[in-house]
Tab-separated table of C-alpha atoms in Angstrom:
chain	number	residue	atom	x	y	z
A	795	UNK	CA	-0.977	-14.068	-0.815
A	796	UNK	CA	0.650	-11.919	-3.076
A	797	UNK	CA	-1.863	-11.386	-5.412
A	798	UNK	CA	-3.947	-9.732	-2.386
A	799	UNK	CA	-1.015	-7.257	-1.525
A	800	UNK	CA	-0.854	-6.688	-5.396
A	801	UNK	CA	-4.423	-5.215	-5.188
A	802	UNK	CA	-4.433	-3.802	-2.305
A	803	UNK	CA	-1.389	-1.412	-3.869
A	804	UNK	CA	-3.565	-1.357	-7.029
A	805	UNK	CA	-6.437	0.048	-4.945
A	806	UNK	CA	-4.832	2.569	-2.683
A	807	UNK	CA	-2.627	4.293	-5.805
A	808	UNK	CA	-5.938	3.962	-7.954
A	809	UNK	CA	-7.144	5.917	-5.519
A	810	UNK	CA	-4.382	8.533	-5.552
A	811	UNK	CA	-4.606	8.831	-9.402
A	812	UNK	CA	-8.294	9.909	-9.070
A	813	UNK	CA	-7.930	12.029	-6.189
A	814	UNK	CA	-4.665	14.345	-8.795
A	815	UNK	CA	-6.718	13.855	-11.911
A	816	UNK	CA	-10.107	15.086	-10.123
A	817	UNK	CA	-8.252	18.061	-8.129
A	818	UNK	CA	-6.848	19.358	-11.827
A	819	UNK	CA	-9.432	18.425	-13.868
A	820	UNK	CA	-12.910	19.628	-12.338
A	821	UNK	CA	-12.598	20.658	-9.290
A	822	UNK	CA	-9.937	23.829	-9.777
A	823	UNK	CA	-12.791	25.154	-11.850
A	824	UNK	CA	-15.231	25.070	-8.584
A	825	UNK	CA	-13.119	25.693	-5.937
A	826	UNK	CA	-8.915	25.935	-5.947
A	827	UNK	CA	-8.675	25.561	-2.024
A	828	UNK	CA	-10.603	22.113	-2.522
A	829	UNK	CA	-7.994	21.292	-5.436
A	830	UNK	CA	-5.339	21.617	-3.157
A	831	UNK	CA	-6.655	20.197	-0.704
A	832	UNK	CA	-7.025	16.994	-2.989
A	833	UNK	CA	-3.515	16.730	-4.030
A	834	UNK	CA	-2.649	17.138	-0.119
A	835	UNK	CA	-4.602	13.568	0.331
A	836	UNK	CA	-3.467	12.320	-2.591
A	837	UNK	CA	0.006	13.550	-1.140
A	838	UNK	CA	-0.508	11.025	1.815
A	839	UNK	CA	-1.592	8.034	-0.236
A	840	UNK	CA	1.059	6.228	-1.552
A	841	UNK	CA	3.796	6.151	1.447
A	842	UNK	CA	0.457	4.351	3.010
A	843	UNK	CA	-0.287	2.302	0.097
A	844	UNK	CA	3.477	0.547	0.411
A	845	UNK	CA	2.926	0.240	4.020
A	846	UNK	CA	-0.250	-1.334	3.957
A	847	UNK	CA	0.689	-3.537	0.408
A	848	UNK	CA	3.712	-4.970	2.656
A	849	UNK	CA	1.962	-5.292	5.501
A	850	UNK	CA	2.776	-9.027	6.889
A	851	UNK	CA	-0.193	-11.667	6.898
A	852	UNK	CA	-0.385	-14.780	8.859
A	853	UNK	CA	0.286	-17.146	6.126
A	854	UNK	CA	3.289	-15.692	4.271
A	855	UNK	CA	6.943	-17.003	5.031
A	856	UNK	CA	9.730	-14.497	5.461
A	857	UNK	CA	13.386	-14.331	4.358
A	858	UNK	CA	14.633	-14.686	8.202
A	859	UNK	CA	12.296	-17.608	9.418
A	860	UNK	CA	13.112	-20.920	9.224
A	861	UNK	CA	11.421	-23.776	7.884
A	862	UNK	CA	9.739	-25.374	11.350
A	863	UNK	CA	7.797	-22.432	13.234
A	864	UNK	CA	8.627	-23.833	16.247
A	865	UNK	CA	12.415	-23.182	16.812
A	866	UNK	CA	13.884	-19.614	17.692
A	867	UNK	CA	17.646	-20.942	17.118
A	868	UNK	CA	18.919	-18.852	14.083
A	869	UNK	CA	22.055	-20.091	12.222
């Protein structure tokens, strides 16, 4: 369960790294516009990356839930 939100979040800012590294490191010598417009995706990556990384999944148990599923009485 966690180990799958660990790689998603590996993944996504994987992603991000390649995306700054490329803009700066090859493709400023082609094109500058396309450099920026890199580090503008790259920009966008990681708020999504925590998003999706903490995205809830069916099978995981939350602070505020109590042991049987069944019952909506809080304490």
């Amino acid at each position: 369960m966690y180990a799958r939100r660990r790689r998603r979040y590996l993944v996504l800012m994987s992603i991000c790294l390649v995306l700054f590294v490329s803009a700066w490191g090859f493709v400023q010598l082609i094109s500058v516009p396309a450099a920026v417009g890199l580090c503008l995706a790259a920009m966008v990556v990681p708020p999504l990356a925590v998003i999706i990384a903490n995205r809830r999944e069916p099978d995981d148990r939350w602070f505020d839930e109590d042991d049987d599923r069944g019952s909506d009485v809080r304490r």
